[in-house]
mmCIF file of C-alpha atoms in Angstrom:
data_model
loop_
_atom_site.group_PDB
_atom_site.id
_atom_site.type_symbol
_atom_site.label_atom_id
_atom_site.label_comp_id
_atom_site.label_asym_id
_atom_site.label_seq_id
_atom_site.Cartn_x
_atom_site.Cartn_y
_atom_site.Cartn_z
ATOM 1 C CA MET A 75 -121.995 91.062 24.665
ATOM 2 C CA THR A 76 -118.289 90.812 22.862
ATOM 3 C CA LYS A 77 -117.508 87.926 20.467
ATOM 4 C CA LYS A 78 -115.613 86.072 23.528
ATOM 5 C CA ASP A 79 -118.880 86.041 25.722
ATOM 6 C CA ILE A 80 -120.612 84.691 22.638
ATOM 7 C CA LEU A 81 -118.221 81.914 21.783
ATOM 8 C CA ILE A 82 -117.933 80.675 25.408
ATOM 9 C CA ALA A 83 -121.978 80.867 25.545
ATOM 10 C CA ILE A 84 -122.051 78.463 22.532
ATOM 11 C CA ILE A 85 -119.318 76.074 23.516
ATOM 12 C CA LEU A 86 -121.425 75.842 27.106
ATOM 13 C CA ALA A 87 -124.659 75.180 25.171
ATOM 14 C CA LEU A 88 -122.952 72.476 22.916
ATOM 15 C CA SER A 89 -121.021 70.852 25.701
ATOM 16 C CA ILE A 90 -124.797 70.680 27.676
ATOM 17 C CA ALA A 91 -126.535 69.098 24.558
ATOM 18 C CA VAL A 92 -123.757 66.640 24.506
ATOM 19 C CA LEU A 93 -123.846 65.699 27.948
ATOM 20 C CA ALA A 94 -127.798 65.092 27.595
ATOM 21 C CA VAL A 95 -127.452 63.216 24.667
ATOM 22 C CA ILE A 96 -125.107 61.098 26.586
ATOM 23 C CA VAL A 97 -127.420 60.734 29.588
ATOM 24 C CA ILE A 98 -130.435 59.863 27.497
ATOM 25 C CA ASP A 99 -128.436 57.030 25.935
ATOM 26 C CA LEU A 100 -127.089 55.955 29.174
ATOM 27 C CA LEU A 101 -131.158 56.167 30.584
ATOM 28 C CA SER A 102 -132.695 54.375 27.549
ATOM 29 C CA PRO A 103 -133.530 50.501 27.004
ATOM 30 C CA LYS A 104 -130.470 48.454 25.856
ATOM 31 C CA PRO A 105 -130.925 45.248 23.499
ATOM 32 C CA ALA A 106 -129.055 42.093 25.431
ATOM 33 C CA GLU A 107 -126.603 41.756 22.948
ATOM 34 C CA VAL A 108 -123.799 42.033 25.838
ATOM 35 C CA ASP A 109 -122.925 39.131 27.783
ATOM 36 C CA ARG A 110 -125.610 38.402 30.122
ATOM 37 C CA GLY A 111 -123.017 36.862 32.682
ATOM 38 C CA PHE A 112 -121.427 40.590 32.902
ATOM 39 C CA LEU A 113 -124.599 42.362 33.179
ATOM 40 C CA GLU A 114 -125.926 40.220 35.971
ATOM 41 C CA GLU A 115 -122.627 40.588 37.829
ATOM 42 C CA ALA A 116 -123.874 44.154 37.883
ATOM 43 C CA CYS A 117 -127.194 43.957 38.010
ATOM 44 C CA GLY A 118 -128.594 40.105 39.712
ATOM 45 C CA PRO A 119 -130.942 38.704 37.521
ATOM 46 C CA LEU A 120 -132.940 40.627 34.999
ATOM 47 C CA ARG A 121 -136.643 40.587 35.481
ATOM 48 C CA TRP A 122 -139.858 42.257 34.594
ATOM 49 C CA ARG A 123 -141.505 44.014 37.468
ATOM 50 C CA GLY A 124 -144.785 42.213 38.685
ATOM 51 C CA VAL A 125 -146.736 44.960 37.884
ATOM 52 C CA ASP A 126 -145.683 44.706 33.912
ATOM 53 C CA LEU A 127 -147.515 41.663 33.794
ATOM 54 C CA PRO A 128 -149.075 39.885 31.695
ATOM 55 C CA ILE A 129 -146.791 40.440 29.058
ATOM 56 C CA ALA A 130 -148.410 41.044 25.689
ATOM 57 C CA LEU A 131 -147.113 38.740 22.966
ATOM 58 C CA ALA A 132 -148.123 39.589 19.538
ATOM 59 C CA PHE A 133 -146.998 37.829 15.798
ATOM 60 C CA ASP A 134 -144.994 39.494 13.347
ATOM 61 C CA PRO A 135 -146.347 38.306 9.741
ATOM 62 C CA GLY A 136 -144.960 34.678 8.895
ATOM 63 C CA THR A 137 -145.175 33.535 12.399
ATOM 64 C CA VAL A 138 -148.877 32.165 11.714
ATOM 65 C CA PRO A 139 -147.645 28.233 11.986
ATOM 66 C CA TRP A 140 -145.949 29.057 15.328
ATOM 67 C CA ALA A 141 -149.450 30.766 16.681
ATOM 68 C CA ASP A 142 -150.771 27.504 18.250
ATOM 69 C CA THR A 143 -147.506 26.316 19.863
ATOM 70 C CA VAL A 144 -146.736 29.668 21.710
ATOM 71 C CA ARG A 145 -150.173 29.887 22.531
ATOM 72 C CA GLU A 146 -149.933 26.670 24.514
ATOM 73 C CA ALA A 147 -146.430 27.540 25.781
ATOM 74 C CA ALA A 148 -147.583 30.583 27.296
ATOM 75 C CA GLN A 149 -150.770 28.878 28.975
ATOM 76 C CA ALA A 150 -147.729 26.407 30.385
ATOM 77 C CA TRP A 151 -145.750 29.161 31.706
ATOM 78 C CA ASN A 152 -149.213 31.006 33.169
ATOM 79 C CA GLU A 153 -150.466 27.517 35.010
ATOM 80 C CA VAL A 154 -147.094 26.639 36.402
ATOM 81 C CA LEU A 155 -146.754 29.967 37.627
ATOM 82 C CA LYS A 156 -150.300 30.486 38.936
ATOM 83 C CA LEU A 157 -150.579 33.685 37.333
ATOM 84 C CA GLU A 158 -151.192 35.464 34.052
ATOM 85 C CA ALA A 159 -147.673 36.012 33.077
ATOM 86 C CA PHE A 160 -148.590 35.886 29.239
ATOM 87 C CA ARG A 161 -151.279 37.385 27.218
ATOM 88 C CA LEU A 162 -151.618 37.120 23.090
ATOM 89 C CA ARG A 163 -152.823 40.704 22.267
ATOM 90 C CA GLU A 164 -151.649 43.188 20.153
ATOM 91 C CA GLU A 165 -150.615 46.768 21.764
ATOM 92 C CA PRO A 166 -147.593 48.809 21.300
ATOM 93 C CA ARG A 167 -145.769 47.260 23.759
ATOM 94 C CA ALA A 168 -146.034 43.725 22.810
ATOM 95 C CA VAL A 169 -143.296 41.455 22.629
ATOM 96 C CA ARG A 170 -142.814 40.937 18.844
ATOM 97 C CA VAL A 171 -142.827 36.976 18.187
ATOM 98 C CA GLY A 172 -141.249 36.730 14.738
ATOM 99 C CA SER A 173 -138.902 34.289 12.400
ATOM 100 C CA ALA A 174 -135.557 33.626 12.787
ATOM 101 C CA ALA A 175 -134.510 34.322 9.092
ATOM 102 C CA GLY A 176 -131.528 31.808 7.879
ATOM 103 C CA ASP A 177 -131.567 29.910 11.396
ATOM 104 C CA SER A 178 -133.402 26.474 11.023
ATOM 105 C CA SER A 179 -132.680 25.060 14.232
ATOM 106 C CA HIS A 180 -132.431 27.733 17.233
ATOM 107 C CA GLY A 181 -134.569 30.170 18.838
ATOM 108 C CA LYS A 182 -133.319 33.897 19.776
ATOM 109 C CA THR A 183 -134.863 35.887 22.389
ATOM 110 C CA ILE A 184 -133.701 39.717 22.658
ATOM 111 C CA LEU A 185 -134.274 41.543 25.873
ATOM 112 C CA GLN A 186 -134.166 45.203 26.600
ATOM 113 C CA TRP A 187 -133.665 46.850 29.705
ATOM 114 C CA ASP A 188 -134.048 50.064 31.499
ATOM 115 C CA ALA A 189 -131.376 51.791 34.048
ATOM 116 C CA SER A 190 -132.617 49.673 36.772
ATOM 117 C CA CYS A 191 -131.969 46.533 35.106
ATOM 118 C CA ARG A 192 -135.771 45.795 34.431
ATOM 119 C CA ILE A 193 -136.673 44.163 31.674
ATOM 120 C CA VAL A 194 -138.976 46.452 29.848
ATOM 121 C CA GLY A 195 -139.132 44.749 26.495
ATOM 122 C CA ALA A 196 -138.062 41.833 24.192
ATOM 123 C CA GLN A 197 -138.116 40.157 20.856
ATOM 124 C CA VAL A 198 -138.592 36.328 20.105
ATOM 125 C CA LYS A 199 -136.830 34.950 16.869
ATOM 126 C CA LEU A 200 -138.470 31.429 16.000
ATOM 127 C CA PRO A 201 -136.574 28.959 13.785
ATOM 128 C CA ALA A 202 -138.143 26.950 11.243
ATOM 129 C CA LEU A 203 -140.490 24.429 12.616
ATOM 130 C CA PRO A 204 -139.549 21.629 14.092
ATOM 131 C CA GLU A 205 -140.958 18.516 12.882
ATOM 132 C CA THR A 206 -142.435 17.198 15.872
ATOM 133 C CA ARG A 207 -144.972 18.996 17.918
ATOM 134 C CA VAL A 208 -142.818 18.196 21.130
ATOM 135 C CA GLY A 209 -139.917 19.901 19.444
ATOM 136 C CA ARG A 210 -141.966 22.954 18.855
ATOM 137 C CA LEU A 211 -143.294 23.214 22.539
ATOM 138 C CA ASN A 212 -139.970 22.817 23.530
ATOM 139 C CA VAL A 213 -138.338 25.780 21.418
ATOM 140 C CA ALA A 214 -141.410 28.208 22.489
ATOM 141 C CA GLU A 215 -141.596 27.477 26.072
ATOM 142 C CA HIS A 216 -137.833 27.773 26.140
ATOM 143 C CA GLU A 217 -137.685 31.126 24.443
ATOM 144 C CA LEU A 218 -140.588 32.436 26.352
ATOM 145 C CA GLY A 219 -138.528 31.462 29.865
ATOM 146 C CA HIS A 220 -135.895 33.999 28.331
ATOM 147 C CA VAL A 221 -138.850 36.542 27.804
ATOM 148 C CA LEU A 222 -139.598 36.210 31.553
ATOM 149 C CA GLY A 223 -135.783 36.689 32.379
ATOM 150 C CA LEU A 224 -134.339 33.171 32.727
ATOM 151 C CA ALA A 225 -131.066 32.565 31.847
ATOM 152 C CA HIS A 226 -130.169 28.632 30.361
ATOM 153 C CA ASP A 227 -130.043 25.680 33.273
ATOM 154 C CA GLY A 228 -127.677 23.013 33.225
ATOM 155 C CA SER A 229 -130.102 20.227 33.853
ATOM 156 C CA GLU A 230 -130.596 18.278 30.393
ATOM 157 C CA ARG A 231 -134.370 17.955 31.600
ATOM 158 C CA SER A 232 -134.791 21.508 31.868
ATOM 159 C CA ILE A 233 -136.879 23.526 29.412
ATOM 160 C CA MET A 234 -134.233 26.261 29.832
ATOM 161 C CA ALA A 235 -131.094 23.593 28.824
ATOM 162 C CA PRO A 236 -128.718 25.443 26.248
ATOM 163 C CA LYS A 237 -130.360 23.053 23.802
ATOM 164 C CA VAL A 238 -134.048 21.862 23.984
ATOM 165 C CA GLY A 239 -134.734 18.538 22.323
ATOM 166 C CA VAL A 240 -137.194 17.631 19.560
ATOM 167 C CA SER A 241 -138.087 14.181 20.843
ATOM 168 C CA LEU A 242 -137.674 14.149 24.570
ATOM 169 C CA ARG A 243 -140.003 16.792 26.267
ATOM 170 C CA GLY A 244 -138.242 19.472 28.395
ATOM 171 C CA THR A 245 -139.804 20.287 31.672
ATOM 172 C CA ILE A 246 -140.223 23.952 33.710
ATOM 173 C CA LEU A 247 -138.163 22.839 36.772
ATOM 174 C CA GLU A 248 -139.663 24.183 40.205
ATOM 175 C CA THR A 249 -136.643 26.034 40.411
ATOM 176 C CA ASP A 250 -137.404 28.317 37.612
ATOM 177 C CA ILE A 251 -140.932 28.763 38.940
ATOM 178 C CA ALA A 252 -139.706 29.344 42.449
ATOM 179 C CA LEU A 253 -137.443 31.901 41.297
ATOM 180 C CA LEU A 254 -139.969 33.774 39.287
ATOM 181 C CA ARG A 255 -142.789 33.813 41.503
ATOM 182 C CA ILE A 256 -140.940 35.073 44.394
ATOM 183 C CA THR A 257 -139.268 38.142 42.097
ATOM 184 C CA PHE A 258 -143.163 38.790 40.630
ATOM 185 C CA ASP A 259 -144.555 38.591 44.310
ATOM 186 C CA LYS A 260 -142.105 41.057 45.823
ATOM 187 C CA GLU A 261 -142.214 43.440 42.931
ATOM 188 C CA GLY A 262 -146.077 42.741 42.301
#
């Protein structure tokens, strides 16, 4: 083999390695920090596959004050969907529920998805505890709605309204329930 042949082989091997890194990056889950509207134009609504249910929820240290409220919110979703969407248990793929450091008023849910636009993981960050039980339950149900794949809803009474209240109880709307039920039944 000549030096030229060796150089060509090295360049070819490096090109294949770079291409492999690009493909792996394209196929690996991405956090939902991009504009969700842009993503949903390409993919449709982000959803779990029905076979991924129930979604495991596990608490990070420091979220103990939220535990009972998140448990109650998970049960509310399970009841309205008439299936076990959430289960509180520690496991490697569990959705992590933690604290939103520095943000005292809003929760945040970060979704991860695969190349087929299916949700494969999530992380929930909860704010400092709202003073009222209703406020805590609204925030927990709202963030778990995002975990399920729901976007914000324009209805003031919806639990998926962009801002949930701390005094007036939000509602999981029938339209949300129907959309999720259809998706899970199809994929189930």
